PDB file of N, CA and C in Angstrom:
ATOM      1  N   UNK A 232       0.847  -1.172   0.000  1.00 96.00           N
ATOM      2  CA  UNK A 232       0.000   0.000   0.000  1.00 96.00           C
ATOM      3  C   UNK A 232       0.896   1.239   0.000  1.00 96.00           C
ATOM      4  N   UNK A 233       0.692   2.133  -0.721  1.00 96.00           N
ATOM      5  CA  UNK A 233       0.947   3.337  -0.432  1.00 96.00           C
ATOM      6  C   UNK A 233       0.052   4.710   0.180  1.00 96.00           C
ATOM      7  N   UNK A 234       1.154   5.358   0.648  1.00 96.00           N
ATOM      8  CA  UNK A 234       0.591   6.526   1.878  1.00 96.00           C
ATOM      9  C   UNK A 234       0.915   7.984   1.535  1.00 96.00           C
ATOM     10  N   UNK A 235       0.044   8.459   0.773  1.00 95.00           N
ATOM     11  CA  UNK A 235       0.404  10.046   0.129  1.00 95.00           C
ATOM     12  C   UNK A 235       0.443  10.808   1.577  1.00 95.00           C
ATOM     13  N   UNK A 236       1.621  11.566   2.093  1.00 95.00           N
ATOM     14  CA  UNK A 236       1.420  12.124   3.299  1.00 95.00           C
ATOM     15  C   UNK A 236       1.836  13.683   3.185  1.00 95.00           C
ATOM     16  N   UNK A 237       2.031  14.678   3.862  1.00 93.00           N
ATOM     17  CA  UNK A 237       2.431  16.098   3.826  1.00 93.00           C
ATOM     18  C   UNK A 237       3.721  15.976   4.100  1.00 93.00           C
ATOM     19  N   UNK A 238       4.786  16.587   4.396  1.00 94.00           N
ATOM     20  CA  UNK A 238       5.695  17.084   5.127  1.00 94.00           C
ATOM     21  C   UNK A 238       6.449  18.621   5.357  1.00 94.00           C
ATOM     22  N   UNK A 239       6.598  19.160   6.439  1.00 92.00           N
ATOM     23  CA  UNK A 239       7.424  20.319   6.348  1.00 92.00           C
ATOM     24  C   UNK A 239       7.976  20.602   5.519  1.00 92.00           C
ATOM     25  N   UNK A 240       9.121  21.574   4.767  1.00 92.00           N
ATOM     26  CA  UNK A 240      10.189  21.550   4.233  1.00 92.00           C
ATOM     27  C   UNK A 240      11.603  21.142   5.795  1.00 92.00           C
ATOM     28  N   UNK A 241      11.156  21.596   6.909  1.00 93.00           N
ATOM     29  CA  UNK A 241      12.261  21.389   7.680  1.00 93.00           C
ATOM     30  C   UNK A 241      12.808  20.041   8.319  1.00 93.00           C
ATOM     31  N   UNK A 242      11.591  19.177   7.610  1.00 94.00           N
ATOM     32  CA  UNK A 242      11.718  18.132   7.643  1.00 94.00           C
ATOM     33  C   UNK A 242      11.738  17.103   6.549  1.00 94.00           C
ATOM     34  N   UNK A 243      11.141  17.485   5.801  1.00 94.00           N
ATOM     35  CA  UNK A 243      11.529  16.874   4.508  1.00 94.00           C
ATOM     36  C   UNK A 243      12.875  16.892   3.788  1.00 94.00           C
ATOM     37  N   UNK A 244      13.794  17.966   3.999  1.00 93.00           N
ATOM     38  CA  UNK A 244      14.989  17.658   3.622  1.00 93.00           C
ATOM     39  C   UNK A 244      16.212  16.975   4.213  1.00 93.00           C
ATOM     40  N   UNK A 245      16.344  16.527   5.671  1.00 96.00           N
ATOM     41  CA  UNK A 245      16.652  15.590   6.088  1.00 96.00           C
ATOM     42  C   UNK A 245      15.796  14.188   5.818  1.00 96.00           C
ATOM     43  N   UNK A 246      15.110  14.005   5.172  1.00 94.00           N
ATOM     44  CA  UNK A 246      14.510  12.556   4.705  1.00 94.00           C
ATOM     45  C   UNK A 246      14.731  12.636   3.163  1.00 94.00           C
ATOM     46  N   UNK A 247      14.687  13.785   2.092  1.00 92.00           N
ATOM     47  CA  UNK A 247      15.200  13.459   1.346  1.00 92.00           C
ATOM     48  C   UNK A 247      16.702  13.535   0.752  1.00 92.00           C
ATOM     49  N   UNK A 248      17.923  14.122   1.767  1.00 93.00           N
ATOM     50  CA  UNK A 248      19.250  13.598   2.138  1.00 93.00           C
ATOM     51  C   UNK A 248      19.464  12.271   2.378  1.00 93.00           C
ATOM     52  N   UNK A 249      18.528  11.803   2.898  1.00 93.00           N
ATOM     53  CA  UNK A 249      18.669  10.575   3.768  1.00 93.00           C
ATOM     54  C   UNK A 249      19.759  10.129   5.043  1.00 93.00           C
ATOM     55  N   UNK A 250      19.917  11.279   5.728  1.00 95.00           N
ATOM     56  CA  UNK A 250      20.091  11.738   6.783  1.00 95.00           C
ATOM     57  C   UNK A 250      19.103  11.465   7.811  1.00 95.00           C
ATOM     58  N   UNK A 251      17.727  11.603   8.180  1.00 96.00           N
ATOM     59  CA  UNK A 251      16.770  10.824   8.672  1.00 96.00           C
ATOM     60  C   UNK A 251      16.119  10.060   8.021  1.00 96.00           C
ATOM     61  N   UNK A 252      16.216   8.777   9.179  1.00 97.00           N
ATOM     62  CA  UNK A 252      15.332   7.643   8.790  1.00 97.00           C
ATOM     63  C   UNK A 252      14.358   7.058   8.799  1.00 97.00           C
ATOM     64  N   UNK A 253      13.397   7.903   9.744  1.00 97.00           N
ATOM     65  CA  UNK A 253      12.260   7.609  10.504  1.00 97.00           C
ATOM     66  C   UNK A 253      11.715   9.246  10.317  1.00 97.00           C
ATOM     67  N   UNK A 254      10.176   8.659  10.629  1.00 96.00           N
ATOM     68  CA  UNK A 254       9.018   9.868  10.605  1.00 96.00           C
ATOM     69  C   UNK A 254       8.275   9.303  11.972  1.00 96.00           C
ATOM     70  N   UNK A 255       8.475   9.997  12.475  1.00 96.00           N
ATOM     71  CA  UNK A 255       7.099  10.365  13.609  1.00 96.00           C
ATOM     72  C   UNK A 255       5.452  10.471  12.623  1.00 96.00           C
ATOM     73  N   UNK A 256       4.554  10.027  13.109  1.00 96.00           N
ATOM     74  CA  UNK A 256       3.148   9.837  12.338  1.00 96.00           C
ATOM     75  C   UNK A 256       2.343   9.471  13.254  1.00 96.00           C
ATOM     76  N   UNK A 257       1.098  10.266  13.366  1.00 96.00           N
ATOM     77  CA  UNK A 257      -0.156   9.962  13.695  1.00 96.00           C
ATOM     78  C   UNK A 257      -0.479   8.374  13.150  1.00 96.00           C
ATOM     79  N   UNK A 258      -1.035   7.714  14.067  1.00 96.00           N
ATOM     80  CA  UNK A 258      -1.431   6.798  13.714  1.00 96.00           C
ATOM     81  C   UNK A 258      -2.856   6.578  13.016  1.00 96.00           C
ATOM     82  N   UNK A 259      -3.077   6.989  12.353  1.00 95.00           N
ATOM     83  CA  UNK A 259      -4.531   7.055  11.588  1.00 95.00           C
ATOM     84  C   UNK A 259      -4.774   6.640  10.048  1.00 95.00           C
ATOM     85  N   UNK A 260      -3.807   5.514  10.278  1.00 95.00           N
ATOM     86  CA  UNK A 260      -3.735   4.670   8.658  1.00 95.00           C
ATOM     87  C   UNK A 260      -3.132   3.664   9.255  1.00 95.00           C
ATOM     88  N   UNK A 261      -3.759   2.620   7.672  1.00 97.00           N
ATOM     89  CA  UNK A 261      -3.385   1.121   8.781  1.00 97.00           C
ATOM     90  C   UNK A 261      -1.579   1.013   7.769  1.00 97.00           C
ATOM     91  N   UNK A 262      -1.338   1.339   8.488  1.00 97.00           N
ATOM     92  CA  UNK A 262       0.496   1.370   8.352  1.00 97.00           C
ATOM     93  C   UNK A 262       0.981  -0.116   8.755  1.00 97.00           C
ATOM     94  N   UNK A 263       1.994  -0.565   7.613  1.00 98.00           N
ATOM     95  CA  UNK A 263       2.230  -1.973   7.949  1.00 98.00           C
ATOM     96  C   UNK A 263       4.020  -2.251   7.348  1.00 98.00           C
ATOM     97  N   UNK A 264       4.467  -2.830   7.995  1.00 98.00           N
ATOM     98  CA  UNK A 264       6.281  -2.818   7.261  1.00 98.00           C
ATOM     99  C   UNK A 264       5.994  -3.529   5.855  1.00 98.00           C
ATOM    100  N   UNK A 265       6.112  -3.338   5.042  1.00 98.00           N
ATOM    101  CA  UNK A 265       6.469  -2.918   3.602  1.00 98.00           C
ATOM    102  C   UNK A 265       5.694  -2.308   2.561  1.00 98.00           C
ATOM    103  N   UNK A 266       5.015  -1.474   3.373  1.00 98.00           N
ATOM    104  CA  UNK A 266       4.350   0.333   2.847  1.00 98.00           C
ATOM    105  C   UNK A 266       4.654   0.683   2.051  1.00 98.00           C
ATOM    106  N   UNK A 267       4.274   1.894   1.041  1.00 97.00           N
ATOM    107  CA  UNK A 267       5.435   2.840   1.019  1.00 97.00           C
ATOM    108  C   UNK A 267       4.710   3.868   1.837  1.00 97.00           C
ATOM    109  N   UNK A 268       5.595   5.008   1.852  1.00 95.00           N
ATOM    110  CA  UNK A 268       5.266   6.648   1.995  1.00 95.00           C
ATOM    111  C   UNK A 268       5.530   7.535   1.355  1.00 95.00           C
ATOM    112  N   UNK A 269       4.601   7.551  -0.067  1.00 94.00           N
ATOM    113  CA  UNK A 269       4.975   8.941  -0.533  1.00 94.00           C
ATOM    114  C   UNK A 269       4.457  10.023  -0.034  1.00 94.00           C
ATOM    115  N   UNK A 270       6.122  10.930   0.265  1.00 94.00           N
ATOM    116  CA  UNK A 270       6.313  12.004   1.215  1.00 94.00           C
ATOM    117  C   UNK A 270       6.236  13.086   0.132  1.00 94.00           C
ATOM    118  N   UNK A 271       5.360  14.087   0.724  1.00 93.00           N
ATOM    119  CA  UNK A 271       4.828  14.890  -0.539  1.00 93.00           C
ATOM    120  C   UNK A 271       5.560  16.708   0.514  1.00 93.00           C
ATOM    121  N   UNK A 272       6.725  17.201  -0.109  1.00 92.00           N
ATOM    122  CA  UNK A 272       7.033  18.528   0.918  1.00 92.00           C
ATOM    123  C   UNK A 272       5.806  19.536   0.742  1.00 92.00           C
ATOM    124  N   UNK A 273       5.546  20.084   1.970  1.00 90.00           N
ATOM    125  CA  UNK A 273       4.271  21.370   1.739  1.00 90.00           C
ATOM    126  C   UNK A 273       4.562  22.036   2.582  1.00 90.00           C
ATOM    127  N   UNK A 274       4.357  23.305   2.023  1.00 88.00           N
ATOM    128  CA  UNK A 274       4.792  24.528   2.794  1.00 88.00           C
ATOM    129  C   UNK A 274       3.683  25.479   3.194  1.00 88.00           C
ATOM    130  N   UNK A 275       2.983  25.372   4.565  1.00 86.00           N
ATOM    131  CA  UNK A 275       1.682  26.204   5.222  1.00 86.00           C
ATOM    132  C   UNK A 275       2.173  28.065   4.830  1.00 86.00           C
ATOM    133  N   UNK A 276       0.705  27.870   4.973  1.00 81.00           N
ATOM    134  CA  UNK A 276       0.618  29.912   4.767  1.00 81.00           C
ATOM    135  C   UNK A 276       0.580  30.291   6.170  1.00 81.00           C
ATOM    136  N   UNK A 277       0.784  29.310   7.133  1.00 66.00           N
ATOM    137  CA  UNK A 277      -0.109  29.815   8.463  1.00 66.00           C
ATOM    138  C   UNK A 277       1.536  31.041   8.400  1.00 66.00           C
ATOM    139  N   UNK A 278       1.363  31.536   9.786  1.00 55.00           N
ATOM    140  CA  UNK A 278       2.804  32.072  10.520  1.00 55.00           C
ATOM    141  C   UNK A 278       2.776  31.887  11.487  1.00 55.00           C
ATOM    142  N   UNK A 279       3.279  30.527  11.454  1.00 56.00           N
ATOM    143  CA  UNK A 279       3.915  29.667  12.974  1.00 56.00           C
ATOM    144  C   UNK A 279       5.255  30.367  13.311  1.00 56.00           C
ATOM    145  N   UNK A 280       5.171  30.556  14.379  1.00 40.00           N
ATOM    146  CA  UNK A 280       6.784  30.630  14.949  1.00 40.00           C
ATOM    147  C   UNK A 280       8.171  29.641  14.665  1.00 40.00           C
ATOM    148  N   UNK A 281       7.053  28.579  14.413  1.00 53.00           N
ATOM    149  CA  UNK A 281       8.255  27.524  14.443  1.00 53.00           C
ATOM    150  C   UNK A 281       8.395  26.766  13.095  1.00 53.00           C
ATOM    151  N   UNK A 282       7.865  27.997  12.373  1.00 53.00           N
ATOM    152  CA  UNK A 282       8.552  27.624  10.434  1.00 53.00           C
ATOM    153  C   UNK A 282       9.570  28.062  10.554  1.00 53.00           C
ATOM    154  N   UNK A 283      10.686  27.535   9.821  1.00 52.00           N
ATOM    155  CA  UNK A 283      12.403  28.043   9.443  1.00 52.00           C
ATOM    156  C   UNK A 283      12.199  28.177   7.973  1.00 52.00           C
ATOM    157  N   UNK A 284      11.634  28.716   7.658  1.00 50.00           N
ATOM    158  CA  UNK A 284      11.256  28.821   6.302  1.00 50.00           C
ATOM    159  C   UNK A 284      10.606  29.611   5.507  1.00 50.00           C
ATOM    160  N   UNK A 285      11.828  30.726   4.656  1.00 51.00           N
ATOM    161  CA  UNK A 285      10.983  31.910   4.481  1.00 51.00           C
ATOM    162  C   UNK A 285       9.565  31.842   3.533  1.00 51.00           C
ATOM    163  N   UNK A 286       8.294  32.472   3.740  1.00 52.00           N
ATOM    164  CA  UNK A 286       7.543  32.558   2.670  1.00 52.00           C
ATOM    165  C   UNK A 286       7.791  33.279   1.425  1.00 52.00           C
ATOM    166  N   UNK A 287       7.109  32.852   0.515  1.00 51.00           N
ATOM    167  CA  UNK A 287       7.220  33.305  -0.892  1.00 51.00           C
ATOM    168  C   UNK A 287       6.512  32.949  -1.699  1.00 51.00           C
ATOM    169  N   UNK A 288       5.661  33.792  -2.777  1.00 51.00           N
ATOM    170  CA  UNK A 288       4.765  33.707  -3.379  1.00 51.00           C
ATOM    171  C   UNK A 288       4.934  32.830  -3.783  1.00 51.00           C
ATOM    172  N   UNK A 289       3.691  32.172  -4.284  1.00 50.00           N
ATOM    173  CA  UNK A 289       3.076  30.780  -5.279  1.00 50.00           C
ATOM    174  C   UNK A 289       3.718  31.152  -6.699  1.00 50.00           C
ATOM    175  N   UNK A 290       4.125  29.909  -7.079  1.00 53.00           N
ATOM    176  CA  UNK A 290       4.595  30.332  -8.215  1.00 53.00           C
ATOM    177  C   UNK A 290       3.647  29.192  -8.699  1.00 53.00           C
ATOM    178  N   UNK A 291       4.286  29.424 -10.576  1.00 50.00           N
ATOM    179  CA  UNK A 291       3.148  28.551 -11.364  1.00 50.00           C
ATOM    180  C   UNK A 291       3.213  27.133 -10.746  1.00 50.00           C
ATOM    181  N   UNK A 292       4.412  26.911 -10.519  1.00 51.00           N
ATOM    182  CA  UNK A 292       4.873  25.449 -10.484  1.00 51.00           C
ATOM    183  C   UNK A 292       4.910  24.743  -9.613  1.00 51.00           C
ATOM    184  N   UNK A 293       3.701  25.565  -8.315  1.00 52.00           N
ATOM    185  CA  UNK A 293       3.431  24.779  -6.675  1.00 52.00           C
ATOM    186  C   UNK A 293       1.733  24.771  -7.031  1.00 52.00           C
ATOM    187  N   UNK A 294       1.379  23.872  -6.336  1.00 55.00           N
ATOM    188  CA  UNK A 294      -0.004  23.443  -6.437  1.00 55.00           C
ATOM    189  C   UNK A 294      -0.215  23.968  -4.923  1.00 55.00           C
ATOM    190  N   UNK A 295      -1.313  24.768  -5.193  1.00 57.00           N
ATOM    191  CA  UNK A 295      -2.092  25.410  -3.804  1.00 57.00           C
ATOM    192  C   UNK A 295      -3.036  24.193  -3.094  1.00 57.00           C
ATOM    193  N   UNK A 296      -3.283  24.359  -1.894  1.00 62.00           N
ATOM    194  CA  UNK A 296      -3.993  23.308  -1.338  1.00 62.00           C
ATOM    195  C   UNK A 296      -4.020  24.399  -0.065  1.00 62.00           C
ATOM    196  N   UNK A 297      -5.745  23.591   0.727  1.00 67.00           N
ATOM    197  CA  UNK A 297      -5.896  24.146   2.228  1.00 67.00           C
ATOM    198  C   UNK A 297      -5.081  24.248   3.001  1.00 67.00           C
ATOM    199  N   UNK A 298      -4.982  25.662   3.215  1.00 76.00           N
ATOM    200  CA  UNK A 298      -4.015  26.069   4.468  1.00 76.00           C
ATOM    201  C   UNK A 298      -2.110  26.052   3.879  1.00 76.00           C
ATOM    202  N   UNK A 299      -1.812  25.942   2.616  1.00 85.00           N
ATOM    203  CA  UNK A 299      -0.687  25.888   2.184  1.00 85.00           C
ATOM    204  C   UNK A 299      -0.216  25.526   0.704  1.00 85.00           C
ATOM    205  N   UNK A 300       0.928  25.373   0.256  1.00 87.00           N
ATOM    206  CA  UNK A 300       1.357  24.778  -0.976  1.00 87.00           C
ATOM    207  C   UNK A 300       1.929  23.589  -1.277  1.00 87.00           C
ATOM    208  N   UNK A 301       1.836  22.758  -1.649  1.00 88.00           N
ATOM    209  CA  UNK A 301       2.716  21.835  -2.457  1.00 88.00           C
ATOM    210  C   UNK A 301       3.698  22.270  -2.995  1.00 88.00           C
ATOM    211  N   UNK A 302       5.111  21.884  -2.579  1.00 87.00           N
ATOM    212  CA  UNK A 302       6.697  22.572  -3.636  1.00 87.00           C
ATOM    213  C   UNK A 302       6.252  21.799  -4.701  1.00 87.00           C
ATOM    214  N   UNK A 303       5.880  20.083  -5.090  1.00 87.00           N
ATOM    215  CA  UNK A 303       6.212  19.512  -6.171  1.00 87.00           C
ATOM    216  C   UNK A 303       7.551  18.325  -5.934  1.00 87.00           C
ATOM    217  N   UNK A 304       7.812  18.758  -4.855  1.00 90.00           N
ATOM    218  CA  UNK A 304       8.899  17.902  -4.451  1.00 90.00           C
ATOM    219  C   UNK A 304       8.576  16.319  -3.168  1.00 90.00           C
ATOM    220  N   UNK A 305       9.094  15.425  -4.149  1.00 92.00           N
ATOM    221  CA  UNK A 305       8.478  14.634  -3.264  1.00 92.00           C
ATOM    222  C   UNK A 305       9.310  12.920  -3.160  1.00 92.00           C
ATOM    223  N   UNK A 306       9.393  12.576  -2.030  1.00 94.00           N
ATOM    224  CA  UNK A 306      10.535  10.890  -1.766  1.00 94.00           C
ATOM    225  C   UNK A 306       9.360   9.970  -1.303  1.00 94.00           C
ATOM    226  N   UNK A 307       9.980   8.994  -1.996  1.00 95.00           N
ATOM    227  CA  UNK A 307       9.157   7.453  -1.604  1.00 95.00           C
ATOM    228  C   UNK A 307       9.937   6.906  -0.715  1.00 95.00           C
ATOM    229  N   UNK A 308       9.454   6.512   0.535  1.00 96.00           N
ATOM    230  CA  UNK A 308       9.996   5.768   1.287  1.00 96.00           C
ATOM    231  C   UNK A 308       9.565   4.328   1.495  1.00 96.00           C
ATOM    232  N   UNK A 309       9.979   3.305   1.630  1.00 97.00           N
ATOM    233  CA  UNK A 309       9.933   2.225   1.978  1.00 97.00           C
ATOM    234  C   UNK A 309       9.788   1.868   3.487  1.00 97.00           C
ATOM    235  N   UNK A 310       8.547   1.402   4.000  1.00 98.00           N
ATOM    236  CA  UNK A 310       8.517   1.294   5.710  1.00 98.00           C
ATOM    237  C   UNK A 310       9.073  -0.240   6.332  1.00 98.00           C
ATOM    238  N   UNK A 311      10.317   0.485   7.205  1.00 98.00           N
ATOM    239  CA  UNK A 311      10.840  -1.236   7.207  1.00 98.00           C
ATOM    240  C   UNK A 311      10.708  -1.464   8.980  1.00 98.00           C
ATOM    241  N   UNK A 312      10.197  -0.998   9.714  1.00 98.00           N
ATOM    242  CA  UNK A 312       9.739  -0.798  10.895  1.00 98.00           C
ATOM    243  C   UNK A 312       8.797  -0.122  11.635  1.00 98.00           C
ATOM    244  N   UNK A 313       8.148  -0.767  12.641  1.00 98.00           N
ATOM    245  CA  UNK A 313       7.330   0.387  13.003  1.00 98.00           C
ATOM    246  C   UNK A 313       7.717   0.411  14.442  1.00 98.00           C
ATOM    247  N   UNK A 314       7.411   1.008  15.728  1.00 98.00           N
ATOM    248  CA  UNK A 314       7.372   1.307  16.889  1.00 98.00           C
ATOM    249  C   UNK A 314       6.431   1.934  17.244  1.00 98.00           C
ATOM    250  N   UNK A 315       5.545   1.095  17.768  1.00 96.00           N
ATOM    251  CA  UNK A 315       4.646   0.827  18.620  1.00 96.00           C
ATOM    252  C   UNK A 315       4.331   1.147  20.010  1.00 96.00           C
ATOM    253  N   UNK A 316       4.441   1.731  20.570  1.00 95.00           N
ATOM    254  CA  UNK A 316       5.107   1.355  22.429  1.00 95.00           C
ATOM    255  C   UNK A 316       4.631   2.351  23.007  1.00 95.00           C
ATOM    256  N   UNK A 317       3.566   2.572  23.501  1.00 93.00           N
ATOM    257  CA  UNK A 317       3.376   3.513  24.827  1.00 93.00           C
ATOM    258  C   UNK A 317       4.732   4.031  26.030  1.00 93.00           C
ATOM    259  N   UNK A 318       5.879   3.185  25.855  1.00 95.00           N
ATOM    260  CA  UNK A 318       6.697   3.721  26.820  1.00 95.00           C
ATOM    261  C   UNK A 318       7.690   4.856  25.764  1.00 95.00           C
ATOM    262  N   UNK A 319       7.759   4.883  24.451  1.00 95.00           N
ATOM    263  CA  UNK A 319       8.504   5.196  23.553  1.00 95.00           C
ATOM    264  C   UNK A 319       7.803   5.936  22.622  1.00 95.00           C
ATOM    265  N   UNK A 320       6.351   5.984  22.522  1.00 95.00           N
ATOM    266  CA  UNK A 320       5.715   6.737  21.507  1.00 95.00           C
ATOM    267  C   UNK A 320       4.379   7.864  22.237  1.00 95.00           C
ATOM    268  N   UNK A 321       4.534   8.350  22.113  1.00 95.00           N
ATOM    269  CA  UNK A 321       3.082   9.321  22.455  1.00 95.00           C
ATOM    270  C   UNK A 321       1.720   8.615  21.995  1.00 95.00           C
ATOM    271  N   UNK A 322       0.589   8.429  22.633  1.00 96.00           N
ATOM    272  CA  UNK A 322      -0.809   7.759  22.489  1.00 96.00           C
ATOM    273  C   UNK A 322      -1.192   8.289  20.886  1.00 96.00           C
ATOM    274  N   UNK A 323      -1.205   7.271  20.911  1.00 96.00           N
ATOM    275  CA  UNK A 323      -1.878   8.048  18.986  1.00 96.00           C
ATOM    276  C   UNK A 323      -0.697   7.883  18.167  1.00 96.00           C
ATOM    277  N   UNK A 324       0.514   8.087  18.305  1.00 97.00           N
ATOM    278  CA  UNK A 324       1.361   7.703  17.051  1.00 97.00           C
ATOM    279  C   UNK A 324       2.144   6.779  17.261  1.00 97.00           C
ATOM    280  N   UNK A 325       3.108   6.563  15.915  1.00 98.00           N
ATOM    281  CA  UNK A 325       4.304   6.062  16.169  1.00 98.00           C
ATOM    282  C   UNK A 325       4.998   6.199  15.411  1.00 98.00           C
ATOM    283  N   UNK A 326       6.273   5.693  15.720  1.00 98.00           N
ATOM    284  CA  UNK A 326       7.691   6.156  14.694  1.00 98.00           C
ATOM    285  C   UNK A 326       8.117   4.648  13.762  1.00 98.00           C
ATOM    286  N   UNK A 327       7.820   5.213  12.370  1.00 98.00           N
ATOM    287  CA  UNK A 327       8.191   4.553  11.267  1.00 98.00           C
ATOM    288  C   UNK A 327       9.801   4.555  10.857  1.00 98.00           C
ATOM    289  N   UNK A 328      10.179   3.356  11.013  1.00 98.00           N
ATOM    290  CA  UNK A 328      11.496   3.368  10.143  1.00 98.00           C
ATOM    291  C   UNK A 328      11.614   3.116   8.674  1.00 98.00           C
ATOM    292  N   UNK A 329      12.340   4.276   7.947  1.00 97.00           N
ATOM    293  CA  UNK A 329      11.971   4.351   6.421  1.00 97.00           C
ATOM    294  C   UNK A 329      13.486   4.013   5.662  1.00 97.00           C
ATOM    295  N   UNK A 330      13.153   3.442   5.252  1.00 96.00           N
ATOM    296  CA  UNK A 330      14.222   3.299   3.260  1.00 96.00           C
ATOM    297  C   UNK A 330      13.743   4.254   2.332  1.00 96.00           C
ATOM    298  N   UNK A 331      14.854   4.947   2.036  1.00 92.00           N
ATOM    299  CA  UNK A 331      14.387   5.544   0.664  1.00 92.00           C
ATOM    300  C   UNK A 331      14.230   4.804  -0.672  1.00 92.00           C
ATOM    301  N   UNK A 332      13.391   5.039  -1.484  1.00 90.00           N
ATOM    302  CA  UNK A 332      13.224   4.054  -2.625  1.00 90.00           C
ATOM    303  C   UNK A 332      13.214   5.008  -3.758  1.00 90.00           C
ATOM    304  N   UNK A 333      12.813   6.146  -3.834  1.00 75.00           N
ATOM    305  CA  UNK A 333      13.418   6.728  -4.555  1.00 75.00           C
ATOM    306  C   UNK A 333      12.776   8.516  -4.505  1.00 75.00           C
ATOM    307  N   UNK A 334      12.795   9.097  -5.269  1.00 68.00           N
ATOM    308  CA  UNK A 334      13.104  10.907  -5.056  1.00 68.00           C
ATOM    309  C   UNK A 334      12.322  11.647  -6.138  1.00 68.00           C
ATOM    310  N   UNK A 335      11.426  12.672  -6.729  1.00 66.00           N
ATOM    311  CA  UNK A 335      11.811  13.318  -7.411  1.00 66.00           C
ATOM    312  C   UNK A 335      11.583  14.799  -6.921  1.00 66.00           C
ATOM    313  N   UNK A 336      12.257  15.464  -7.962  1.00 60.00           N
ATOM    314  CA  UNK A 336      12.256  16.790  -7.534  1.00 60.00           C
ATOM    315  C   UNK A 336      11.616  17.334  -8.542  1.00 60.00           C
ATOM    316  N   UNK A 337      10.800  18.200  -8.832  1.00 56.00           N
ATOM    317  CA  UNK A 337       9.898  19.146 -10.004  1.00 56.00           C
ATOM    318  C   UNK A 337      10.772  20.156  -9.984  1.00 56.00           C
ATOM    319  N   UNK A 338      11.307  19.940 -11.890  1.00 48.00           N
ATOM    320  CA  UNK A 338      12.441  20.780 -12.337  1.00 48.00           C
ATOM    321  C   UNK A 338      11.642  21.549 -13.543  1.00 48.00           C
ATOM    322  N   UNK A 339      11.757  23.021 -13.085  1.00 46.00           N
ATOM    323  CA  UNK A 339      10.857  23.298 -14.288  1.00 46.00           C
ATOM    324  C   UNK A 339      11.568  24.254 -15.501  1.00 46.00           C
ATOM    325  N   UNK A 340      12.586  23.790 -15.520  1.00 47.00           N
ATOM    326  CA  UNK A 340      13.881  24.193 -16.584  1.00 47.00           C
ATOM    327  C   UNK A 340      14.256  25.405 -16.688  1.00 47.00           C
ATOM    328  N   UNK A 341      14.211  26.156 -15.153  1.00 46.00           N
ATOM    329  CA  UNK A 341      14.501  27.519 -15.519  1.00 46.00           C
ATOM    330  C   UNK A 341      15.572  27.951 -14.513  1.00 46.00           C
ATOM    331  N   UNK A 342      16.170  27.111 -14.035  1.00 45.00           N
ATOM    332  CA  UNK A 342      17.585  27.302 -14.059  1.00 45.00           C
ATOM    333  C   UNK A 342      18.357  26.567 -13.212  1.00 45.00           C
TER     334      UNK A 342
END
């Protein structure tokens, strides 16, 4: 099965480095080890304090959506663990261990 999900940009680019290996996730999909997760980066309009990330207009080449944008940029991960555990996870989620399987980035040839 695959799992179209959101992600930060401040977090999405340590997963698509592959520098992190795991996602923290609400548990509200039946998530199972050999998933995928396509990780889709989106960038909110809100103004959180705790974006690291300057805003900037929509351009042609981001898809608008509630409450934010789609960059276009987006990694498939492969789920090769899960963690489960009330002593280790907060009620409601858990932490997925991911493989990258593969990447793309929306290049729109302008420079």
């Amino acid at each position: 099965m695959i799992h179209a999900v959101k992600c930060l940009p401040q977090f999405f680019a340590p997963l698509s480095d592959g520098s992190k290996t795991f996602e923290v996730r609400k548990n509200d999909r039946p998530y199972s080890v050999g998933d995928y997760l396509a990780v889709n980066e989106f960038v909110p309009d809100s103004e959180d304090p705790y974006d690291e990330f300057e805003k900037t207009p929509l351009s042609d080449d981001e898809r608008q959506a509630d409450g934010g944008r789609y960059s276009g940029r987006c990694i498939l991960l492969k789920i090769t663990y899960i963690l489960d555990n009330k002593y280790f996870c907060k009620d409601g989620y858990v932490i997925l261990g991911l493989k990258q399987v593969g990447r793309l980035i929306y290049d729109t040839g302008t420079g």
